[in-house]
C-alpha positions as MATLAB code, in Angstrom:
seq = 'MPLRDLSPHPRGDPVGSDPHRVCLMPRVGRIARRGFLIGSVAVAGGVAFGAWRYARPLPDPFAGTDAGALNPYVLIDADGVTLVAPRADKGQGARWLQAALIAEELDIDPATARIVPGPVSATYYNRALIADFMPFAPTDTGWLAETARGAADIPARLLGWQMTGGSSSTTDGFDKLRQAGAVARETLKQAAALRHGLDRADLDTAEGAVILPDGTRIPYPDLARDAAATPPVTQVVLRDRSQWRWLGKPMARADVVAKSTGTQAYGIDLVLPDMLHATVRMAPWGGTVARLDPVAAEGLPGVLRVLPITGGVAVLARDTWSAMRAAQALYVEFAAPDTVGDQQAIWAALQATHDAGDIDSRKRDDGDVDAAIGPGDFTAEYRVPFLAHAPLEPMNATVLVTDDACTIWAGTQVPDFAVARAAALTGLPKTAIRLENQMIGGSFGRRLEIDFIAQAVQIAMAVPGRPVKLTWSREEDFAHDQPRPAQIARVRGRATADGVQALDLTVASPSVIASWFGRVASAPPGPDLSITTGAWDQPFAIPHFRVTGLRAPESVPVSSWRSVGASSNGFFLGTALDEMFAQAGIDPLEGLLRLCDHAPSRAVLEGVRDLSGWTGRDAGQGRGRGVAFCLSFGVPCAQVVEVQDTPQGIRLTQAFAVADVGIVLDPVNADAQLSGGMLFGLGHAMNCELTYRDHCPDQTNFHAYDGLRMHQAPAVQVRLLENGPLRGLGEPGVPPAAAALGNAIFAATGLRLRDLPFARGVRFA';
ca = [
       7.566   -9.023   56.730;
       9.513   -6.510   54.114;
       8.042   -7.093   50.748;
      10.205   -4.816   49.665;
      14.330   -4.185   49.225;
      14.900   -0.218   48.812;
      18.542    0.351   47.516;
      19.268    2.351   45.316;
      20.215    1.133   41.387;
      23.649    1.167   40.176;
      24.532    4.579   38.342;
      23.947    4.466   34.552;
      21.099    1.604   35.737;
      17.816    2.520   34.609;
      15.314    0.275   36.147;
      17.930   -2.526   37.346;
      19.401   -5.820   35.708;
      18.603   -8.452   38.384;
      15.164   -9.230   38.515;
      15.807   -9.807   42.135;
      15.924   -6.643   43.310;
      12.129   -4.418   44.200;
      12.819   -0.772   43.652;
       9.820    1.532   44.218;
      11.558    5.058   43.791;
      11.664    5.607   47.671;
      12.869    8.877   47.199;
       9.738    9.859   44.552;
       7.139    8.117   46.765;
       7.871   10.711   50.234;
       8.276   13.129   47.181;
       4.867   12.355   46.200;
       3.198   12.503   49.246;
       4.821   15.769   50.478;
       3.175   18.215   48.559;
       2.516   19.850   45.724;
       5.275   21.850   42.948;
       5.931   24.631   40.890;
       9.448   25.563   40.052;
      11.507   23.014   43.939;
      10.888   21.429   46.981;
      13.358   20.712   49.897;
      13.334   16.414   49.698;
      14.312   14.699   53.121;
      17.554   16.571   52.807;
      17.628   17.629   49.126;
      15.339   18.821   46.767;
      13.877   18.157   43.847;
      12.678   19.932   40.776;
      10.253   20.974   37.677;
       8.818   23.611   35.374;
       5.231   24.362   34.407;
       4.155   25.639   31.191;
       2.152   27.935   33.237;
       3.233   30.379   36.485;
      -0.632   29.145   37.481;
       0.235   25.564   38.856;
      -2.541   22.623   38.106;
      -4.706   22.397   41.642;
      -3.693   19.728   43.509;
      -6.489   16.468   44.066;
      -5.311   16.536   47.374;
      -5.435   19.397   49.513;
      -5.665   18.770   53.009;
      -4.324   14.815   52.798;
      -0.937   13.785   53.402;
      -0.579   12.929   49.943;
      -0.334   15.520   46.458;
       0.069   15.581   43.064;
       3.542   16.816   42.313;
       5.959   17.416   39.320;
       8.949   16.752   40.176;
      11.862   15.935   36.722;
      14.501   16.234   38.538;
      16.426   15.301   42.129;
      19.337   15.821   43.975;
      20.256   15.417   47.990;
      23.449   13.237   49.086;
      22.983   10.176   47.349;
      23.124   12.122   44.185;
      21.056   12.542   40.409;
      17.857   11.072   39.772;
      16.643   12.332   37.135;
      11.960   11.718   36.411;
      11.082   10.224   32.996;
       7.256    9.809   33.381;
       6.469    8.323   29.700;
       6.475    4.251   29.613;
       9.767    2.285   27.321;
       8.626   -0.229   25.718;
      12.022   -0.817   23.928;
      12.440    2.137   22.673;
      14.058    4.038   24.371;
      11.900    6.361   25.714;
      13.668    6.275   29.729;
      16.608    7.124   28.056;
      15.825   10.261   25.901;
      13.928   11.496   27.971;
      16.484   11.393   30.385;
      18.908   12.726   27.844;
      16.750   15.971   27.554;
      17.136   17.521   31.329;
      21.181   16.309   31.525;
      21.888   18.502   28.482;
      20.679   20.661   30.203;
      22.273   20.281   33.488;
      24.628   19.656   32.786;
      25.748   15.915   33.383;
      26.308   13.060   31.935;
      22.614   11.280   31.390;
      24.530    7.413   32.253;
      26.320    8.843   35.763;
      21.931    9.706   37.020;
      19.012    6.920   38.195;
      16.178    7.278   35.644;
      12.524    6.291   37.462;
       9.520    7.191   35.939;
       8.092    9.135   38.442;
       4.683    8.536   40.385;
       1.632    8.510   38.267;
       0.223   12.128   38.359;
      -1.557   14.279   36.467;
       1.131   17.110   37.128;
       2.831   14.291   33.594;
       0.467   15.330   31.331;
       0.545   14.581   27.804;
       0.061   18.002   25.391;
       1.622   16.358   22.851;
      -1.078   13.879   22.701;
      -4.065   16.148   22.734;
      -2.722   18.136   20.240;
      -1.997   15.294   17.313;
      -5.603   14.898   18.490;
      -6.509   18.202   17.106;
      -9.277   17.073   13.838;
      -6.524   18.997   11.057;
      -4.412   17.094    9.421;
      -0.419   18.021    9.646;
       0.287   20.117    7.349;
      -2.988   22.536    8.342;
      -0.714   25.710    9.115;
      -3.413   27.575    8.628;
      -4.691   29.431   11.811;
      -7.675   27.836   13.217;
      -5.116   24.984   13.472;
      -2.548   26.428   14.565;
      -4.307   27.920   17.005;
      -6.945   24.841   18.632;
      -3.124   23.078   18.123;
      -1.695   26.080   21.000;
      -4.237   25.312   23.557;
      -3.626   21.710   23.272;
      -2.454   22.581   26.792;
      -5.909   23.650   27.973;
      -7.853   19.489   27.661;
      -3.876   18.478   27.962;
      -4.107   19.846   32.064;
      -7.568   18.917   32.364;
      -7.332   15.552   31.784;
      -4.241   15.111   33.338;
      -3.732   11.800   30.786;
      -0.373   10.196   31.794;
      -0.183    8.649   29.001;
       3.062    7.285   26.519;
       0.961    7.170   22.642;
       0.920    8.091   19.261;
       4.929    8.583   18.628;
       4.632   11.747   20.885;
       6.693   11.560   23.844;
       9.788   13.057   22.379;
       8.047   16.284   20.850;
       6.337   16.106   24.315;
       8.988   16.120   25.915;
      11.070   17.929   24.026;
      10.932   21.321   25.658;
       9.392   21.088   29.232;
      12.224   18.653   29.958;
      15.177   20.747   29.687;
      13.203   23.538   30.660;
      13.285   21.314   34.013;
      16.972   20.186   33.735;
      18.218   24.317   33.089;
      15.861   25.461   35.986;
      17.795   23.378   38.808;
      20.797   23.744   36.995;
      20.045   27.643   37.403;
      18.834   27.368   41.106;
      21.468   25.243   42.066;
      24.021   28.184   40.638;
      21.853   30.366   42.602;
      22.605   28.512   45.229;
      26.358   28.777   45.585;
      26.071   32.061   44.337;
      24.699   33.039   48.089;
      26.379   30.741   49.712;
      30.133   32.035   48.317;
      28.069   35.675   48.055;
      28.945   35.863   44.003;
      26.487   36.497   41.349;
      25.087   33.697   39.742;
      26.517   35.231   36.278;
      29.237   34.800   36.880;
      29.466   30.439   37.922;
      29.305   27.709   35.220;
      28.328   23.978   35.207;
      29.919   21.305   33.668;
      29.871   17.218   34.964;
      27.101   17.607   37.485;
      29.276   20.081   39.910;
      28.924   24.040   40.264;
      31.893   25.553   37.963;
      32.953   29.072   40.821;
      34.951   31.848   39.113;
      38.128   30.523   40.278;
      38.543   26.668   39.464;
      36.170   25.475   42.487;
      34.159   23.078   42.230;
      31.291   22.054   43.555;
      29.199   18.893   42.921;
      25.403   19.272   42.505;
      24.301   16.407   45.525;
      26.539   19.381   47.964;
      24.028   21.592   46.923;
      21.171   20.073   47.418;
      20.450   21.392   51.332;
      20.945   24.411   49.979;
      18.641   24.404   46.482;
      16.022   23.899   48.642;
      15.726   26.886   50.849;
      16.764   29.273   47.445;
      13.499   30.386   45.439;
      13.285   28.841   42.261;
      15.194   30.306   38.729;
      12.260   30.432   36.595;
      13.469   32.998   34.209;
      16.142   30.046   32.399;
      17.041   30.415   28.371;
      17.765   26.727   26.728;
      21.164   26.367   25.291;
      21.272   26.666   21.286;
      21.221   23.250   18.976;
      25.357   24.231   19.021;
      26.210   24.320   22.403;
      24.115   19.914   23.342;
      26.687   17.764   24.180;
      24.299   14.853   24.259;
      21.698   15.621   22.202;
      22.124   14.747   18.307;
      25.216   13.103   19.512;
      25.198    9.413   18.729;
      24.300    7.962   22.612;
      25.220    5.230   24.432;
      21.727    4.415   26.027;
      22.616    2.633   29.449;
      19.861    0.631   29.075;
      21.208   -1.190   26.118;
      23.725   -3.647   27.530;
      20.929   -5.534   29.783;
      18.090   -5.412   26.804;
      20.462   -7.323   25.139;
      21.747   -9.459   27.117;
      19.247  -11.012   28.465;
      19.870   -9.547   31.819;
      17.457   -6.303   31.759;
      14.350   -6.630   34.991;
      11.316   -7.120   33.155;
       7.655   -6.329   34.929;
       7.243  -10.071   34.281;
      10.555  -10.872   35.969;
       9.540   -9.429   39.610;
       9.642  -11.046   42.618;
       8.791  -10.405   46.276;
       8.960  -11.929   49.421;
       5.866  -14.295   49.715;
       4.518  -13.763   46.355;
       1.523  -16.839   45.489;
       1.675  -17.020   41.309;
      -1.667  -16.551   39.546;
      -2.872  -17.305   35.603;
      -6.356  -17.367   34.000;
      -8.836  -18.964   31.211;
     -11.494  -16.147   30.597;
     -14.425  -17.227   27.569;
     -14.369  -14.553   24.134;
     -14.320  -10.752   24.278;
     -18.212  -10.535   25.786;
     -19.054  -13.512   26.902;
     -18.756  -15.888   30.102;
     -19.082  -19.030   31.962;
     -22.078  -21.196   32.077;
     -20.225  -24.622   33.529;
     -17.087  -24.493   35.874;
     -15.345  -28.431   37.992;
     -12.421  -26.905   39.050;
     -11.345  -30.619   40.558;
      -9.332  -31.341   39.149;
      -7.398  -28.670   38.724;
      -7.575  -27.827   43.045;
      -6.154  -30.912   43.103;
      -2.456  -30.412   41.334;
       1.173  -30.073   43.127;
       1.064  -26.207   44.143;
      -1.821  -25.652   43.438;
      -4.317  -23.697   46.248;
      -7.955  -21.595   44.421;
      -9.382  -21.593   42.022;
     -11.110  -17.713   41.731;
     -13.704  -16.396   39.896;
     -13.210  -12.878   38.052;
     -15.348  -11.094   35.350;
     -15.464  -13.314   32.322;
     -13.857  -16.377   33.541;
     -11.264  -18.513   36.055;
      -8.290  -17.276   38.716;
      -6.123  -20.371   38.929;
      -3.297  -19.218   42.473;
      -0.819  -21.658   43.089;
       2.423  -21.637   44.377;
       4.433  -21.587   41.032;
       4.023  -20.115   36.930;
       3.807  -23.638   35.801;
       1.616  -24.767   39.046;
      -0.455  -22.333   38.231;
      -0.899  -22.804   34.460;
      -0.756  -27.199   34.607;
      -4.541  -26.138   36.600;
      -5.692  -23.963   34.335;
      -5.428  -26.415   32.058;
      -7.098  -29.212   33.399;
      -9.703  -27.021   34.405;
     -12.993  -27.923   33.280;
     -14.245  -25.116   32.151;
     -17.514  -23.871   29.539;
     -18.304  -20.494   28.171;
     -21.622  -19.026   26.941;
     -20.999  -17.453   23.700;
     -21.180  -13.568   22.824;
     -23.868  -12.491   20.767;
     -21.710  -11.031   18.137;
     -20.215  -12.147   14.492;
     -17.053  -14.663   15.908;
     -16.972  -16.305   12.296;
     -14.088  -14.766    9.815;
     -16.004  -15.699    6.982;
     -19.170  -13.383    8.936;
     -16.957  -10.487    9.654;
     -15.703  -10.457    5.896;
     -19.389   -9.873    4.990;
     -20.282   -7.235    7.950;
     -17.307   -5.600    6.425;
     -18.262   -5.957    2.813;
     -22.488   -4.654    4.253;
     -20.906   -1.969    6.066;
     -20.183   -1.115    2.537;
     -23.185   -1.547    0.718;
     -25.191    0.297    3.466;
     -22.797    3.717    2.627;
     -23.290    4.569    6.243;
     -20.828    7.897    6.555;
     -18.623    7.971    9.587;
     -16.307   10.694    8.563;
     -15.353   12.030    5.213;
     -12.267   14.659    5.872;
     -11.371   14.794    2.925;
     -13.728   16.107   -0.273;
     -11.849   17.849   -2.791;
     -13.480   18.958   -6.589;
     -16.258   16.806   -7.373;
     -15.074   12.747   -7.119;
     -18.349   11.222   -8.972;
     -17.816   13.581  -12.049;
     -14.835   12.440  -12.644;
     -14.686    8.298  -12.896;
     -16.663    6.896  -14.959;
     -17.488    3.407  -15.038;
     -14.444    2.582  -17.224;
     -11.469    3.939  -14.868;
      -9.969    2.208  -11.885;
     -11.589    0.198   -9.323;
     -10.424   -1.924   -7.121;
     -11.082   -3.908   -3.234;
      -7.914   -4.219   -0.833;
      -8.444   -5.789    2.293;
      -6.484   -5.858    5.666;
      -6.949   -9.191    8.279;
      -7.193   -9.164   12.079;
      -3.593   -8.469   13.501;
      -1.925   -9.408   17.323;
      -0.545   -7.001   18.578;
       1.608  -10.385   19.821;
       4.741   -8.708   22.550;
       7.450  -10.965   24.071;
       6.573   -9.578   27.590;
       3.393  -11.580   28.131;
       0.466   -9.234   29.402;
       2.011   -9.236   34.021;
       1.189   -7.289   36.684;
       1.628   -7.816   40.425;
      -0.397   -6.540   42.861;
      -0.151   -6.819   47.053;
      -4.154   -5.247   47.944;
      -4.810   -4.568   52.704;
      -7.479   -3.356   54.253;
      -6.282    0.561   52.976;
      -4.113    0.422   50.590;
      -3.429   -1.000   46.825;
       0.452   -1.799   46.086;
       0.356   -2.126   41.437;
       3.669   -2.825   39.384;
       3.592   -3.090   35.991;
       4.207   -2.383   32.084;
       1.428    0.075   31.943;
       0.911    2.606   28.780;
      -2.065    4.718   30.968;
      -0.797    4.940   34.250;
      -3.665    6.861   35.584;
      -5.989    4.670   33.715;
      -4.917    1.694   35.332;
      -5.158    3.553   39.385;
      -8.586    5.305   38.745;
      -9.852    1.028   37.814;
      -7.931   -0.184   40.643;
      -9.652    2.616   42.705;
     -13.050    0.787   41.125;
     -11.757   -2.085   41.958;
     -10.915   -2.111   45.259;
     -13.092    1.286   46.277;
     -10.016    2.326   47.443;
      -9.639    6.041   47.266;
      -7.272    6.957   44.023;
      -4.593    8.379   47.046;
      -4.539    4.823   48.274;
      -3.469    3.298   45.276;
      -0.177    3.511   43.574;
       1.341    1.888   40.737;
       4.858    1.431   40.387;
       6.023    1.643   36.035;
       8.130   -0.908   34.756;
       9.750   -1.917   31.812;
       7.740   -3.277   29.111;
       9.089   -5.936   27.196;
       7.047   -4.789   23.985;
       3.485   -3.477   23.648;
       2.666   -2.598   20.050;
      -0.558   -0.505   21.718;
      -0.391   -3.269   23.856;
      -0.684   -2.257   26.755;
      -3.039    0.949   26.684;
      -5.017   -1.754   27.455;
      -5.596   -2.295   31.422;
      -7.074   -5.187   31.543;
      -4.143   -8.129   32.845;
      -4.084   -5.881   35.687;
      -7.901   -5.248   36.693;
      -7.222   -9.214   36.505;
      -4.956   -9.024   38.646;
      -6.445   -6.623   40.781;
      -9.174   -8.634   41.335;
      -7.059  -12.286   42.214;
      -4.995  -10.345   44.911;
      -7.853   -9.413   46.828;
      -8.293  -12.268   47.930;
      -5.569  -12.852   49.366;
      -5.019  -10.096   50.822;
      -1.483   -8.870   52.528;
       0.283  -10.699   50.472;
       2.145  -10.345   46.627;
      -0.318  -12.236   43.604;
       2.101  -12.214   40.311;
      -0.619  -12.787   37.637;
       1.014  -14.496   34.175;
      -0.624  -15.139   31.113;
      -0.020  -17.601   29.325;
       0.658  -16.878   25.492;
      -1.883  -18.161   24.203;
      -4.056  -16.466   26.747;
      -2.185  -14.064   25.235;
      -3.788  -14.105   21.555;
      -6.832  -14.785   22.780;
      -7.395  -11.868   24.267;
      -5.641   -9.977   22.261;
      -7.548   -6.618   21.159;
      -6.330   -6.419   17.903;
      -5.979   -4.341   15.085;
      -8.976   -4.390   13.645;
      -9.978   -5.767   10.544;
     -10.333   -3.503    7.185;
     -11.570   -3.711    3.699;
     -11.422   -0.271    1.614;
     -12.792   -0.417   -1.465;
     -11.316    2.818   -4.620;
     -12.289    4.264   -7.269;
      -9.807    6.060   -9.178;
      -9.356    7.800  -12.387;
      -5.428    8.968  -14.290;
      -3.759    9.893  -17.765;
      -0.170   10.673  -18.903;
       0.267   13.499  -16.738;
      -1.671   11.910  -13.592;
      -4.207   10.713  -10.800;
      -6.791   13.176  -11.608;
      -9.481   11.373   -8.962;
      -8.820    8.907   -6.628;
     -12.199    7.752   -3.959;
     -11.443    5.327   -1.204;
     -13.924    4.518    1.090;
     -12.748    2.237    4.930;
     -14.823    0.235    6.096;
     -13.801   -0.333    9.620;
     -15.080   -0.948   13.066;
     -13.709    2.280   15.520;
     -10.635    1.642   17.691;
     -11.264    4.245   19.570;
     -14.876    3.781   20.830;
     -13.127    0.179   21.082;
     -10.679    1.123   23.273;
     -12.567    4.008   25.686;
     -15.722    2.249   26.002;
     -13.256   -0.144   28.084;
     -10.559    2.104   29.607;
     -13.629    4.796   30.478;
     -16.149    6.054   27.855;
     -16.849    5.808   24.411;
     -16.666    9.360   23.198;
     -19.229   10.678   20.548;
     -18.714   11.895   16.669;
     -16.375   10.147   13.883;
     -13.350    7.472   14.001;
     -11.348   10.008   12.158;
      -8.548    7.159   13.349;
     -10.612    4.854   10.103;
      -9.541    6.862    8.023;
      -5.721    8.429    9.136;
      -2.024    7.993    6.690;
      -5.550    8.634    4.056;
      -7.930   11.190    4.294;
      -4.880   13.662    5.115;
      -1.507   12.415    3.171;
      -0.274   15.798    0.654;
      -1.987   14.796   -2.811;
      -2.537   17.609   -4.811;
      -4.739   15.250   -6.420;
      -8.160   17.210   -8.265;
     -10.402   15.382   -6.896;
     -10.153   13.630   -4.324;
     -12.494   12.332   -1.521;
     -11.766   10.052    1.791;
     -14.725    8.612    3.054;
     -14.906    5.854    6.644;
     -17.940    3.500    6.864;
     -18.168    2.437   10.603;
     -18.637   -0.886   10.534;
     -20.330   -3.366   13.843;
     -17.357   -4.269   16.779;
     -17.696   -8.524   16.479;
     -13.561   -8.207   18.219;
     -13.316   -5.285   20.374;
     -10.084   -3.423   19.102;
      -7.781   -2.157   19.214;
      -4.453    0.588   18.342;
      -1.700   -1.671   16.616;
       1.743    0.648   15.801;
       0.949    3.418   13.398;
      -3.031    2.557   14.473;
      -4.955    3.356   11.220;
      -1.976    4.765    8.641;
      -0.703   -0.052    9.279;
      -3.812   -0.206    7.419;
      -4.419    3.181    5.074;
      -0.715    3.503    4.536;
      -1.247    0.201    1.962;
      -4.500    1.247    1.002;
      -3.429    3.975   -0.770;
       0.407    3.478   -1.459;
      -0.778    0.483   -3.509;
      -4.232    1.684   -5.547;
      -1.369    5.159   -6.734;
       0.921    2.240   -7.377;
      -1.800    0.247   -9.948;
      -3.129    3.884  -10.926;
       0.613    4.889  -12.044;
       1.498    1.396  -13.929;
      -2.090    1.327  -16.212;
      -1.466    5.378  -17.065;
       2.176    4.295  -17.354;
       4.199    5.862  -15.471;
       7.085    5.338  -13.563;
       5.290    5.549   -9.483;
       8.201    7.431   -8.015;
       7.594    9.779  -10.214;
       3.960    9.792  -10.095;
       4.127   10.317   -6.832;
       6.166   13.182   -6.529;
       3.628   14.708   -8.753;
       1.250   14.859   -6.948;
       2.957   15.478   -3.362;
       2.498   19.592   -2.941;
       4.547   19.911    0.207;
       7.614   20.234    0.937;
       8.844   18.628    2.911;
       6.655   15.708    2.207;
       8.641   15.904   -0.915;
      12.602   15.973    0.206;
      11.979   12.377    1.686;
      10.192   11.437   -1.576;
      13.727   12.897   -3.596;
      15.636   11.139   -0.575;
      15.004    8.092   -0.717;
      15.044    8.277   -4.697;
      18.480    8.533   -4.209;
      19.302    6.794   -1.446;
      17.774    3.704   -3.905;
      19.245    4.549   -6.966;
      15.852    4.520   -7.881;
      15.638    4.146  -11.849;
      12.436    2.036  -12.196;
      10.335   -0.778  -11.378;
      12.555   -3.423  -13.428;
      15.436   -4.168  -11.082;
      16.643   -6.240  -14.175;
      17.245  -10.320  -13.439;
      14.515  -10.642  -12.211;
      13.225   -8.298   -9.667;
      11.302   -5.129   -8.777;
      11.434   -2.382   -6.877;
       8.320   -0.428   -5.206;
       7.633    2.884   -3.723;
       5.467    3.939   -1.138;
       5.104    7.048    0.987;
       2.678    7.297    3.698;
       2.811   10.799    6.359;
       2.263    9.624    9.977;
       1.991   11.397   12.518;
       3.404   13.862   11.472;
       6.405   12.430    9.396;
       6.417   11.708    5.623;
       8.485    8.423    5.438;
       9.135    7.335    1.995;
      10.223    3.136    1.689;
      11.418    1.551   -1.166;
      11.329   -2.509   -0.848;
      13.940   -4.464   -4.280;
      12.113   -7.781   -4.711;
      14.300  -10.733   -6.547;
      11.866  -13.531   -7.923;
      13.971  -17.310   -7.201;
      12.973  -20.724   -7.816;
      12.779  -21.025   -3.922;
       9.625  -17.910   -3.593;
      10.235  -14.311   -3.436;
      13.357  -12.989   -2.480;
      13.471   -9.376   -0.678;
      16.799   -8.185   -1.172;
      17.439   -4.753   -0.206;
      14.966   -1.319    2.113;
      15.379    2.552    2.046;
      13.625    3.840    3.682;
      13.645    7.992    4.391;
      11.944    9.350    7.468;
      11.673   13.627    8.385;
      11.727   13.530   12.410;
      12.226   18.001   12.131;
      15.559   17.347   14.718;
      17.169   14.132   14.853;
      18.316   13.918   18.847;
      19.113   10.252   19.533;
      21.062    9.380   15.937;
      21.379    5.534   16.974;
      18.219    5.817   17.854;
      16.479    6.890   15.409;
      17.616    4.316   12.801;
      16.877    1.476   15.011;
      13.352    2.706   14.675;
      13.208    3.936   11.278;
      14.809    0.902    9.632;
      12.483   -1.408   13.278;
       9.611   -0.318   12.234;
       9.455   -1.477    8.506;
      11.103   -4.455    9.337;
       8.228   -4.497   11.307;
       5.492   -4.275    8.919;
       6.803   -6.017    6.844;
       7.178   -8.733    8.194;
       3.253   -8.746    9.543;
       2.386   -7.710    5.437;
       3.927  -11.151    4.735;
       2.465  -13.694    6.927;
       0.821  -12.496    9.994;
      -2.888  -11.978   10.155;
      -5.666  -13.050   13.841;
      -8.915  -15.801   12.359;
     -11.428  -16.264   14.162;
     -13.505  -19.642   14.516;
     -16.492  -19.003   18.073;
     -14.876  -15.182   18.941;
     -11.643  -17.162   19.065;
      -8.401  -17.039   16.453;
      -6.970  -19.588   15.425;
      -3.491  -18.884   15.545;
      -2.444  -19.410   19.372;
       0.747  -19.202   19.409;
       3.858  -17.700   16.920;
       3.767  -21.043   15.156;
       0.845  -20.217   13.898;
       1.663  -15.835   13.164;
       5.048  -15.445   11.478;
       6.915  -12.675   11.325;
       9.834  -11.534    9.088;
      12.381  -14.820    9.883;
      16.379  -12.871    9.652;
      17.038  -15.118    6.517;
      14.295  -12.847    5.080;
      15.036   -8.926    5.792;
      16.534   -8.038    3.215;
      19.729   -4.990    4.074;
      18.659   -2.279    5.058;
      19.280    1.632    5.056;
      17.382    4.277    6.619;
      18.210    8.347    6.274;
      17.324   11.005    8.793;
      16.139   14.436    7.253;
      15.364   17.549    9.157;
      13.292   20.026    6.816;
       9.796   19.851    9.162;
       8.949   20.563   13.350;
      10.213   18.175   15.434;
       8.244   14.138   15.544;
       8.143   11.335   17.600;
       9.417    7.926   15.264;
       8.230    5.067   17.152;
       5.444    4.047   14.484;
       5.960    6.135   10.746;
       8.079    3.822    9.382;
       5.580    0.674    9.796;
       2.689    2.095    7.219;
       4.457    2.895    3.474;
       6.125   -0.637    3.738;
       3.241   -3.169    3.437;
       2.423   -1.162   -0.030;
       5.988   -0.960   -1.254;
       6.269   -4.989   -0.986;
       3.298   -4.910   -3.041;
       3.971   -2.623   -5.505;
       7.785   -4.438   -5.940;
       6.215   -7.903   -6.153;
       4.482   -6.444   -8.644;
       7.300   -5.470  -10.174;
       9.285   -8.645  -10.752;
       5.742  -11.027  -10.906;
       3.506   -8.722  -12.454;
       1.142  -10.566   -9.930;
      -1.235   -7.436   -7.816;
      -1.968   -8.479   -4.262;
      -5.063   -6.720   -2.937;
      -4.826   -8.466    0.060;
      -2.204   -9.023    3.689;
      -1.049  -11.113    4.211;
       1.170  -11.141    0.906;
       1.809  -15.303    1.995;
      -1.297  -16.281    0.935;
      -1.169  -14.870   -2.828;
       3.433  -16.115   -3.235;
       5.225  -17.393   -1.066;
       8.110  -16.366    0.410;
      12.134  -18.342    0.040;
];
């Protein structure tokens, strides 16, 4: 019985727009079973290229078997060119940019290549992610910090995490992907030179062909067999930026049309022959099934089985609708976990954490804060709520389990962790687990989790030989999200007409790092620096400046949410500084410039001043402006928001954002990422929260979790600077947004809002 259609995708279609086409990347799969690669390898009438940072390759974890680890980024055969983009695409355009980095050096139009995510392999480890885990401020360029970042390749290779996150895809791929394209280009030239008795230096390339001195063009596929037998040319010189044809220019991404017209195929669109469908009803996190009566559900049309799974119940049916109807009809009682499960008790636990004062981390402790701040100086308390990830595509995974193999089709940011979990559940070796990473319809950190994949594997194990697609309902997605944690911050400070003299920020939060690692692997020892990220590492020269993280007990399992700790600390610090500037009679933008001791960050603040035409808080006619700054993921970002106080409520009229990413590789997408991140942050600051009762959120769907509406969105202008090191832009647009909006509301109304969401304190038009 055939289970897959292996027909190639059309050129320029990264993943295909036909939801009934199932691409298992047959060429990539064959390569992954052929052996280990440093430079190039022959494949079925073609050649694959890859490049390592070191001359010595990683050990082959599959030595002595038919399976092996491979590092291919460029595959060329008679069918054309395939580019491997191993970082997951969650809607941010990562596949396209990875392909463009390779294509720039390979001398092809990326739209003419087939773009695939590649096999799961430690070969695709993420060095940049590990470098950013180092406990140094992004502005620290001292010997120790730079040495540690330079050595990040060692633990990255040992861990082998093929992870997408932390706005690291661009940084990680910038050199290695261009290197892979250059190795492929020069090896193809060498193959042509040997065939025609010429010197490689006399050959050129253009538009996917090697050009001989007499002008003869040899398309790359025609050289594939020769290149497979040619030692790879690994000593290459990357092209100067002035020679770029694609990078740095406005690019028309090949996936935009499909994503804009609803024809893009995501994991949820996958269709396989003889496929069954499933959904779940789960106990609150950490709870169990106390009583189950499946009779009513099993009697519904299309329902095949009701299955117990870890922490809940699954319904197996002939279609998704039948499965979801049956899940609603189930009579099931859950036993609650032995943790705090009501919102008021959660707030009380955070307050108690502050009162206890047990320090988890203190990465910033300049001067003598306690001596500098007196009893009559500034004090404030701020709160941020739990926030759902709520991606548009609900959690889903399709799994086929047989006696000797397990194949998974799912969109995930951590494919290697998913493979490891599937191996543990099935008892199969990791080499028998294959994961086809799908295009993802949104994540914001949610697909760093593998719970839905593990559930799909468990269900598929009950019906070996038949593929099963698990689809969560939206209600299940809200109920069993691992949200951004609720947090409480306390601030003390002192400001004079000369500026902020002292600031003491203490944040109480459960640990995202311990919670997430505890689910996917094992929690690491040591403090959780994410609790204070976006605060302790800011480029502010405050004479007496202390930032403390307190680890609160976990009530609800929490996880990384877009921009992680900076999403809340940008609000805490940005609002506190604005309050102190106001008390001292200082213009807030001028006050930030006085504090800033980092040249690229100062340029960003000056840039938003000029872009917005800043003249102060008061913009006249009931309008107020707020400014905020946050350096996150190495990217300094400053934002100005303008609001108007109208009879219908607060109206957002204009917004401005300036950020420095070092090199703007795709101007169109970079603008979209910055403006989109800002609007994402504004919408959540206005309206969104999860509040828990009996361990379950009150908000069960988007009707109760209302983001930014189109009529509420302000006109946004952005500007990108290129003064600092190369960085990604998926997350840095979020952290300053809430503070900038809150500061603007204060400027327009005189009302200071210290709790999110703001809709609890004001009405929005």
